[in-house]
Coordinates of C-alpha atoms in Angstrom, one line a residue:
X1 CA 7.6 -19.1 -12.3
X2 CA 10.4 -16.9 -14.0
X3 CA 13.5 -18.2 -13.8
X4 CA 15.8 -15.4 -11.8
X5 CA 19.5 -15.2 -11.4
X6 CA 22.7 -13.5 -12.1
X7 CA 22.3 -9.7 -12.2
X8 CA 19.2 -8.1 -11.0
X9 CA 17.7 -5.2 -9.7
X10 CA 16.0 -4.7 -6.0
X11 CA 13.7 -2.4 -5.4
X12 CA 12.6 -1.2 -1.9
X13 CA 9.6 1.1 -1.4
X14 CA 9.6 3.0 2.0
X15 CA 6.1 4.0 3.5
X16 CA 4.1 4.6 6.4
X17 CA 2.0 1.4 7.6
X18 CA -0.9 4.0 7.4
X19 CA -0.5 5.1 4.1
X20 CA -3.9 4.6 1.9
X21 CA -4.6 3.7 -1.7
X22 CA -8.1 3.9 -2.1
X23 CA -9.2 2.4 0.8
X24 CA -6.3 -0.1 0.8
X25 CA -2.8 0.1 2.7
X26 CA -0.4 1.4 0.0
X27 CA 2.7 -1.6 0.5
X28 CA -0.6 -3.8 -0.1
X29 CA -1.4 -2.6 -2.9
X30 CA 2.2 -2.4 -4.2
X31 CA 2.5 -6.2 -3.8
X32 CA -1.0 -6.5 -5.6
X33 CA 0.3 -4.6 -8.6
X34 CA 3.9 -6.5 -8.9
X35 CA 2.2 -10.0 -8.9
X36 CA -0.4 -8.4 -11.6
X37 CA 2.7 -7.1 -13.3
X38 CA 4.2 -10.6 -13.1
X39 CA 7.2 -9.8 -11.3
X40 CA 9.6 -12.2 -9.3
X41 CA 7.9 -11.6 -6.3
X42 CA 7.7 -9.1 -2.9
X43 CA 7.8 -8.8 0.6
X44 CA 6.7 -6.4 3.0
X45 CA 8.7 -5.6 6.4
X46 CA 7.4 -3.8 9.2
X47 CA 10.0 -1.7 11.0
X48 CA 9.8 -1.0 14.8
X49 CA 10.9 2.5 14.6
X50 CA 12.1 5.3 12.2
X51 CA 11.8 8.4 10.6
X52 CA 11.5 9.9 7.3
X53 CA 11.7 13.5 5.5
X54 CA 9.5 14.5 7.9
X55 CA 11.9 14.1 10.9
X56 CA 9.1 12.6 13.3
X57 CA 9.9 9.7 14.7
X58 CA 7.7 6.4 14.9
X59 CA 8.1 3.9 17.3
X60 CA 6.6 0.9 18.5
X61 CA 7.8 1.0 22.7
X62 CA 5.0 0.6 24.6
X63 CA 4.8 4.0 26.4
X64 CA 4.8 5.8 22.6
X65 CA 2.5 4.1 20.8
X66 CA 2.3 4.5 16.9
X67 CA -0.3 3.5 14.4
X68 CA 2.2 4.3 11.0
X69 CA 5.1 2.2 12.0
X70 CA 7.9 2.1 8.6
X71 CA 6.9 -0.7 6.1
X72 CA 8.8 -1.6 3.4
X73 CA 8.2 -3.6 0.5
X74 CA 11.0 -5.3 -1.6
X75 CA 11.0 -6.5 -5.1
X76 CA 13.6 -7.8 -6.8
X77 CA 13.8 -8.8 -10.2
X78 CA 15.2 -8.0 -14.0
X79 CA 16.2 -4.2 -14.4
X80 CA 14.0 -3.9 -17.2
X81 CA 10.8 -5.2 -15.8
X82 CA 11.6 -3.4 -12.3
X83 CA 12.2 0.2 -14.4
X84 CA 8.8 -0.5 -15.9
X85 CA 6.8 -1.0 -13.0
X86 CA 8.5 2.0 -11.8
X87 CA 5.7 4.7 -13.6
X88 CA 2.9 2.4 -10.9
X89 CA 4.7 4.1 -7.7
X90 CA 4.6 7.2 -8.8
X91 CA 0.6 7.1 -8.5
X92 CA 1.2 5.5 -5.1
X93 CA 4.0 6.9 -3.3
X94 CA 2.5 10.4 -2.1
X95 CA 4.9 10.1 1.1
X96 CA 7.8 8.1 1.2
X97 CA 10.5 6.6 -0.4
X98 CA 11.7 4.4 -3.4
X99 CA 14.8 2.9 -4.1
X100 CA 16.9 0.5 -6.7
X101 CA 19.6 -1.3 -5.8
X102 CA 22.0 -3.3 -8.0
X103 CA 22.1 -6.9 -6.6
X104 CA 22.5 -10.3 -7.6
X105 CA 20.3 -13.4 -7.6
X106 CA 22.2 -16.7 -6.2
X107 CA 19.0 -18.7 -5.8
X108 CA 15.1 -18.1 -6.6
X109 CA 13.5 -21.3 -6.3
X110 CA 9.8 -21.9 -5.3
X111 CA 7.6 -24.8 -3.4
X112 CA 7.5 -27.7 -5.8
X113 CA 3.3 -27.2 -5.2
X114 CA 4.2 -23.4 -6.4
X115 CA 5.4 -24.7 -9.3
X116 CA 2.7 -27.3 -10.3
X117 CA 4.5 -30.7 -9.5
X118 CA 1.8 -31.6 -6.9
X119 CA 2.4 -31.8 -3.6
X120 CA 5.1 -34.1 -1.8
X121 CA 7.9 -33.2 1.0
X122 CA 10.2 -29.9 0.3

């Protein structure tokens, strides 16, 4: 596990939960591709409802049904290794948006099994 903290960059990655990569949904592949690229880690967020360039509106209410809800992956991590993975999205991201953030890290800690200290309480 890096150690993370201080300065950082986040990076969040706007799509439709029907977006394809290959046969894949596009935010999983994104996460696939920051853990190969050993980054910090991600996380993916389904939205109930929203709208993009596009102006149509997704929802998840019952009487309007959608199957491409907004997802969003965030990563957050160094500036360098976050501007490097950058090039991957372009491949990915037909439809949608990406975005950097300056943040700062105040704690990125893992499960001590994570780690490799063996199991035992958190």
């Amino acid at each position: 596990m890096s150690r993370l903290s201080g300065p950082a960059l986040r990076l969040t990655v706007m799509v439709g939960e029907s977006d394809m990569w290959h046969h894949r949904p596009v935010y999983s592949e994104v996460v696939h591709r920051a853990r190969a690229a050993g980054l910090a880690g991600a996380s993916v967020f389904r939205g109930i409802e929203g709208f993009g360039a596009s102006s149509l509106v997704h929802t998840a209410r019952l009487l309007s049904l959608s199957e491409d809800l907004p997802v969003a992956v965030v990563i957050v991590d160094e500036e360098e290794r976050l501007r490097a993975f950058l090039p991957q999205l372009e491949e990915l991201v037909a439809e949608g948006l990406v975005v950097l953030d300056h943040c700062e890290v105040v704690r990125y800690t893992g499960r001590a099994a994570e780690r490799g200290a063996g199991g035992g309480a958190r």
